[in-house]
Amino acid sequence: MTTEKVICLVDGEHYLPVTKAAVNSINSIDHIEVVALVFIGGTEKLKLGDEDKYSDFLDAPVFFGEDREEIPYNLIEKVIKKYKASVVMDLSDEPVLDYAKRFNIASVVLSCEATYQGADFKFEPLTQYDIMEKPSIKIFGTGKRIGKTAVSGFVSRLIDKNDYNPCVVAMGRGGPEEPEIVHGENIEISPEFLLEQSNKGVHAASDHWEDALMSRILTIGSRRCGGGLAGDVFITNMDKAAKKANKQDDAEFVIFEGSGAAIPPIKTNKGIVLVGANQPIENIKGYFGPFRIKLGDLVIITMCEEPMASEEKIKEIEEFINRINPNVDIIPTVFRPKPLGDISGKKVLFVTTAPDSVRDVLSNYLEETYDCKVVGLSSHLSNRPLLKEDIDKYKDDVDCIVTELKAAAVDVVTNEAIELGIELIYCDNIPVPTSENYPDLAESILKVVDSAISDFEFNIILD
């Protein structure tokens, strides 16, 4: 059995003999070895000049940061990599570490694919099935309702247009029991077709159906339940869906789409992470926000407009991302609706998951861009009773209903539109950069795709 290498985090608030007793208790476990320790702060019981005694007394090298009062996050990462440790055991406590600092340490440790463990907690590396036989990327985010499916659709269309022959594997809370293949490139996905699927018990507004409708490419749907703090899931069949993707001869590149804050549990060559500017700033800069951001090879900031986010907040997010993941393109964006049918000259009820706070922006955009008249807007796509009330309120005043394909878009909106005899047009959401001063969005995406292909081919050579 292989010996598990452990690094301990220690502080100057414990007497050295007490720390030694804790280290010895770890070393007494079979196939466990403490290979190094990192001093993370505290001076109450640390005498100046005692640093050299730590290594001798504890029978393992002890590393100190430059500032005894600061948590040496970079040093922790370097020591993990130097010793190829699989576990970081936290032997520290208050006042050296508070909750925020422990989450920061957890983000560092998990990014090194090691376990972070303490007296009553344990964070393990993400599940990442190494099963892909084709180049691939994953698209995931720092939260729910920040536009993952919209960005996945944009990425899919872009790389399909550039002849990469992609397919999308989506993971949703309403996904199928067995991975479901939808040939979006071959079938006509009409409102009647989706309603028929819904009546059969299929969640026809699940992400893979939306991907198939918006991108017109092959999609594979999977399901998941539960989401952990760092992005793992309780159960999923995405691994089965990934194996199906491997067998699709007409798919040469695979896009794995996350769900909520859950990260696809598939090892991919590269990743695109979405950060919602509308989220509380502490969810981005704290907890496992930094962990997710560090996993990205491209960062797209979404919802970058008032009142969801101020210019100051967006700038703060950019600066934070630059600090913890400095080598990636960062592109702030907003989403704008794109109906899949002609709505010119029509009176429209627009149904969306976007909040009421941006309804005027979206209404004005639809009217100015597509020469229509928005007579009503419902933000209740995720609230069936209120959604029905909105449709009933405007049913006599509209020529058509334009809806995103999410939540109750099929079982309520599509069903009501067909019963009322109102034209129904599905709507995509397009990420639009907020300024030309940032890297080109399409070029940045293709750069990640090309890098994923190069990484995949390099790994084949190594194997």
PDB file of N, CA and C in Angstrom, residues 402-450:
ATOM      1  N   VAL A 402     -42.997  35.415 -26.548  1.00  0.00           N
ATOM      2  CA  VAL A 402     -41.573  35.100 -26.722  1.00  0.00           C
ATOM      3  C   VAL A 402     -41.051  34.627 -25.368  1.00  0.00           C
ATOM      4  N   THR A 403     -40.513  33.429 -25.326  1.00  0.00           N
ATOM      5  CA  THR A 403     -40.079  32.873 -24.048  1.00  0.00           C
ATOM      6  C   THR A 403     -38.720  32.194 -24.126  1.00  0.00           C
ATOM      7  N   GLU A 404     -37.969  32.313 -23.053  1.00  0.00           N
ATOM      8  CA  GLU A 404     -36.770  31.499 -22.886  1.00  0.00           C
ATOM      9  C   GLU A 404     -37.213  30.059 -22.641  1.00  0.00           C
ATOM     10  N   LEU A 405     -36.368  29.101 -22.996  1.00  0.00           N
ATOM     11  CA  LEU A 405     -36.697  27.690 -22.783  1.00  0.00           C
ATOM     12  C   LEU A 405     -36.087  27.237 -21.451  1.00  0.00           C
ATOM     13  N   LYS A 406     -36.743  27.617 -20.371  1.00  0.00           N
ATOM     14  CA  LYS A 406     -36.285  27.266 -19.031  1.00  0.00           C
ATOM     15  C   LYS A 406     -37.497  27.001 -18.151  1.00  0.00           C
ATOM     16  N   ALA A 407     -37.244  26.335 -17.045  1.00  0.00           N
ATOM     17  CA  ALA A 407     -38.242  26.153 -15.985  1.00  0.00           C
ATOM     18  C   ALA A 407     -39.588  25.708 -16.561  1.00  0.00           C
ATOM     19  N   ALA A 408     -40.608  26.580 -16.466  1.00  0.00           N
ATOM     20  CA  ALA A 408     -41.968  26.206 -16.874  1.00  0.00           C
ATOM     21  C   ALA A 408     -42.280  26.623 -18.309  1.00  0.00           C
ATOM     22  N   ALA A 409     -41.260  26.779 -19.134  1.00  0.00           N
ATOM     23  CA  ALA A 409     -41.479  27.272 -20.496  1.00  0.00           C
ATOM     24  C   ALA A 409     -42.306  26.322 -21.343  1.00  0.00           C
ATOM     25  N   VAL A 410     -42.232  25.018 -21.056  1.00  0.00           N
ATOM     26  CA  VAL A 410     -42.986  24.053 -21.869  1.00  0.00           C
ATOM     27  C   VAL A 410     -44.319  23.721 -21.225  1.00  0.00           C
ATOM     28  N   ASP A 411     -44.292  23.228 -19.987  1.00  0.00           N
ATOM     29  CA  ASP A 411     -45.534  22.745 -19.374  1.00  0.00           C
ATOM     30  C   ASP A 411     -46.525  23.867 -19.073  1.00  0.00           C
ATOM     31  N   VAL A 412     -46.060  25.113 -18.975  1.00  0.00           N
ATOM     32  CA  VAL A 412     -46.985  26.224 -18.748  1.00  0.00           C
ATOM     33  C   VAL A 412     -47.074  27.129 -19.974  1.00  0.00           C
ATOM     34  N   VAL A 413     -45.966  27.782 -20.364  1.00  0.00           N
ATOM     35  CA  VAL A 413     -46.018  28.785 -21.429  1.00  0.00           C
ATOM     36  C   VAL A 413     -46.425  28.150 -22.761  1.00  0.00           C
ATOM     37  N   THR A 414     -45.734  27.081 -23.152  1.00  0.00           N
ATOM     38  CA  THR A 414     -46.048  26.437 -24.431  1.00  0.00           C
ATOM     39  C   THR A 414     -47.463  25.882 -24.432  1.00  0.00           C
ATOM     40  N   ASN A 415     -47.824  25.226 -23.345  1.00  0.00           N
ATOM     41  CA  ASN A 415     -49.168  24.645 -23.240  1.00  0.00           C
ATOM     42  C   ASN A 415     -50.247  25.728 -23.327  1.00  0.00           C
ATOM     43  N   GLU A 416     -50.060  26.826 -22.598  1.00  0.00           N
ATOM     44  CA  GLU A 416     -51.041  27.913 -22.614  1.00  0.00           C
ATOM     45  C   GLU A 416     -51.122  28.555 -23.997  1.00  0.00           C
ATOM     46  N   ALA A 417     -49.972  28.776 -24.628  1.00  0.00           N
ATOM     47  CA  ALA A 417     -49.965  29.418 -25.947  1.00  0.00           C
ATOM     48  C   ALA A 417     -50.713  28.578 -26.980  1.00  0.00           C
ATOM     49  N   ILE A 418     -50.466  27.277 -26.967  1.00  0.00           N
ATOM     50  CA  ILE A 418     -51.138  26.396 -27.927  1.00  0.00           C
ATOM     51  C   ILE A 418     -52.638  26.365 -27.664  1.00  0.00           C
ATOM     52  N   GLU A 419     -53.028  26.267 -26.389  1.00  0.00           N
ATOM     53  CA  GLU A 419     -54.457  26.234 -26.061  1.00  0.00           C
ATOM     54  C   GLU A 419     -55.159  27.541 -26.423  1.00  0.00           C
ATOM     55  N   LEU A 420     -54.456  28.662 -26.267  1.00  0.00           N
ATOM     56  CA  LEU A 420     -55.051  29.970 -26.559  1.00  0.00           C
ATOM     57  C   LEU A 420     -54.941  30.360 -28.029  1.00  0.00           C
ATOM     58  N   GLY A 421     -54.156  29.575 -28.781  1.00  0.00           N
ATOM     59  CA  GLY A 421     -53.971  29.883 -30.194  1.00  0.00           C
ATOM     60  C   GLY A 421     -53.077  31.084 -30.435  1.00  0.00           C
ATOM     61  N   ILE A 422     -52.160  31.323 -29.507  1.00  0.00           N
ATOM     62  CA  ILE A 422     -51.218  32.441 -29.640  1.00  0.00           C
ATOM     63  C   ILE A 422     -49.886  31.911 -30.165  1.00  0.00           C
ATOM     64  N   GLU A 423     -49.310  32.601 -31.118  1.00  0.00           N
ATOM     65  CA  GLU A 423     -48.014  32.189 -31.664  1.00  0.00           C
ATOM     66  C   GLU A 423     -46.954  32.181 -30.556  1.00  0.00           C
ATOM     67  N   LEU A 424     -46.144  31.136 -30.542  1.00  0.00           N
ATOM     68  CA  LEU A 424     -45.079  31.017 -29.549  1.00  0.00           C
ATOM     69  C   LEU A 424     -43.730  30.996 -30.247  1.00  0.00           C
ATOM     70  N   ILE A 425     -42.821  31.827 -29.780  1.00  0.00           N
ATOM     71  CA  ILE A 425     -41.466  31.884 -30.335  1.00  0.00           C
ATOM     72  C   ILE A 425     -40.473  31.757 -29.189  1.00  0.00           C
ATOM     73  N   TYR A 426     -39.599  30.782 -29.294  1.00  0.00           N
ATOM     74  CA  TYR A 426     -38.573  30.624 -28.260  1.00  0.00           C
ATOM     75  C   TYR A 426     -37.471  31.650 -28.466  1.00  0.00           C
ATOM     76  N   CYS A 427     -36.737  31.893 -27.393  1.00  0.00           N
ATOM     77  CA  CYS A 427     -35.773  32.989 -27.399  1.00  0.00           C
ATOM     78  C   CYS A 427     -34.449  32.554 -26.796  1.00  0.00           C
ATOM     79  N   ASP A 428     -33.392  32.916 -27.444  1.00  0.00           N
ATOM     80  CA  ASP A 428     -32.041  32.666 -26.939  1.00  0.00           C
ATOM     81  C   ASP A 428     -31.568  33.899 -26.170  1.00  0.00           C
ATOM     82  N   ASN A 429     -30.502  33.731 -25.391  1.00  0.00           N
ATOM     83  CA  ASN A 429     -29.834  34.860 -24.739  1.00  0.00           C
ATOM     84  C   ASN A 429     -28.392  34.906 -25.226  1.00  0.00           C
ATOM     85  N   ILE A 430     -27.961  36.047 -25.709  1.00  0.00           N
ATOM     86  CA  ILE A 430     -26.640  36.184 -26.304  1.00  0.00           C
ATOM     87  C   ILE A 430     -25.735  36.988 -25.373  1.00  0.00           C
ATOM     88  N   PRO A 431     -24.553  36.467 -25.030  1.00  0.00           N
ATOM     89  CA  PRO A 431     -23.614  37.276 -24.244  1.00  0.00           C
ATOM     90  C   PRO A 431     -22.984  38.356 -25.115  1.00  0.00           C
ATOM     91  N   VAL A 432     -23.065  39.587 -24.648  1.00  0.00           N
ATOM     92  CA  VAL A 432     -22.536  40.725 -25.403  1.00  0.00           C
ATOM     93  C   VAL A 432     -21.503  41.442 -24.537  1.00  0.00           C
ATOM     94  N   PRO A 433     -20.239  41.536 -24.981  1.00  0.00           N
ATOM     95  CA  PRO A 433     -19.228  42.259 -24.201  1.00  0.00           C
ATOM     96  C   PRO A 433     -19.651  43.702 -23.962  1.00  0.00           C
ATOM     97  N   THR A 434     -19.315  44.217 -22.793  1.00  0.00           N
ATOM     98  CA  THR A 434     -19.732  45.573 -22.423  1.00  0.00           C
ATOM     99  C   THR A 434     -18.856  46.652 -23.033  1.00  0.00           C
ATOM    100  N   SER A 435     -17.686  46.258 -23.565  1.00  0.00           N
ATOM    101  CA  SER A 435     -16.779  47.263 -24.120  1.00  0.00           C
ATOM    102  C   SER A 435     -15.832  46.594 -25.105  1.00  0.00           C
ATOM    103  N   GLU A 436     -15.340  47.395 -26.044  1.00  0.00           N
ATOM    104  CA  GLU A 436     -14.342  46.895 -26.997  1.00  0.00           C
ATOM    105  C   GLU A 436     -12.936  46.923 -26.403  1.00  0.00           C
ATOM    106  N   ASN A 437     -12.808  47.396 -25.183  1.00  0.00           N
ATOM    107  CA  ASN A 437     -11.490  47.476 -24.546  1.00  0.00           C
ATOM    108  C   ASN A 437     -11.019  46.136 -23.992  1.00  0.00           C
ATOM    109  N   TYR A 438     -11.893  45.130 -24.052  1.00  0.00           N
ATOM    110  CA  TYR A 438     -11.543  43.808 -23.546  1.00  0.00           C
ATOM    111  C   TYR A 438     -11.201  42.888 -24.719  1.00  0.00           C
ATOM    112  N   PRO A 439     -10.586  41.731 -24.443  1.00  0.00           N
ATOM    113  CA  PRO A 439     -10.320  40.779 -25.522  1.00  0.00           C
ATOM    114  C   PRO A 439     -11.597  40.382 -26.240  1.00  0.00           C
ATOM    115  N   ASP A 440     -11.487  40.083 -27.520  1.00  0.00           N
ATOM    116  CA  ASP A 440     -12.639  39.668 -28.307  1.00  0.00           C
ATOM    117  C   ASP A 440     -13.187  38.349 -27.763  1.00  0.00           C
ATOM    118  N   LEU A 441     -14.494  38.302 -27.512  1.00  0.00           N
ATOM    119  CA  LEU A 441     -15.097  37.127 -26.880  1.00  0.00           C
ATOM    120  C   LEU A 441     -14.932  35.883 -27.746  1.00  0.00           C
ATOM    121  N   ALA A 442     -15.268  35.980 -29.023  1.00  0.00           N
ATOM    122  CA  ALA A 442     -15.167  34.814 -29.903  1.00  0.00           C
ATOM    123  C   ALA A 442     -13.727  34.333 -30.015  1.00  0.00           C
ATOM    124  N   GLU A 443     -12.793  35.252 -30.192  1.00  0.00           N
ATOM    125  CA  GLU A 443     -11.386  34.865 -30.299  1.00  0.00           C
ATOM    126  C   GLU A 443     -10.886  34.216 -29.020  1.00  0.00           C
ATOM    127  N   SER A 444     -11.321  34.709 -27.869  1.00  0.00           N
ATOM    128  CA  SER A 444     -10.885  34.133 -26.595  1.00  0.00           C
ATOM    129  C   SER A 444     -11.422  32.723 -26.414  1.00  0.00           C
ATOM    130  N   ILE A 445     -12.671  32.499 -26.826  1.00  0.00           N
ATOM    131  CA  ILE A 445     -13.252  31.162 -26.731  1.00  0.00           C
ATOM    132  C   ILE A 445     -12.515  30.191 -27.644  1.00  0.00           C
ATOM    133  N   LEU A 446     -12.277  30.602 -28.884  1.00  0.00           N
ATOM    134  CA  LEU A 446     -11.583  29.721 -29.833  1.00  0.00           C
ATOM    135  C   LEU A 446     -10.153  29.439 -29.375  1.00  0.00           C
ATOM    136  N   LYS A 447      -9.549  30.399 -28.687  1.00  0.00           N
ATOM    137  CA  LYS A 447      -8.207  30.175 -28.150  1.00  0.00           C
ATOM    138  C   LYS A 447      -8.223  29.060 -27.100  1.00  0.00           C
ATOM    139  N   VAL A 448      -9.247  29.054 -26.263  1.00  0.00           N
ATOM    140  CA  VAL A 448      -9.387  28.001 -25.257  1.00  0.00           C
ATOM    141  C   VAL A 448      -9.652  26.654 -25.927  1.00  0.00           C
ATOM    142  N   VAL A 449     -10.499  26.653 -26.953  1.00  0.00           N
ATOM    143  CA  VAL A 449     -10.806  25.421 -27.675  1.00  0.00           C
ATOM    144  C   VAL A 449      -9.551  24.854 -28.337  1.00  0.00           C
ATOM    145  N   ASP A 450      -8.800  25.704 -29.008  1.00  0.00           N
ATOM    146  CA  ASP A 450      -7.561  25.251 -29.648  1.00  0.00           C
ATOM    147  C   ASP A 450      -6.562  24.737 -28.613  1.00  0.00           C
TER     148      ASP A 450
END
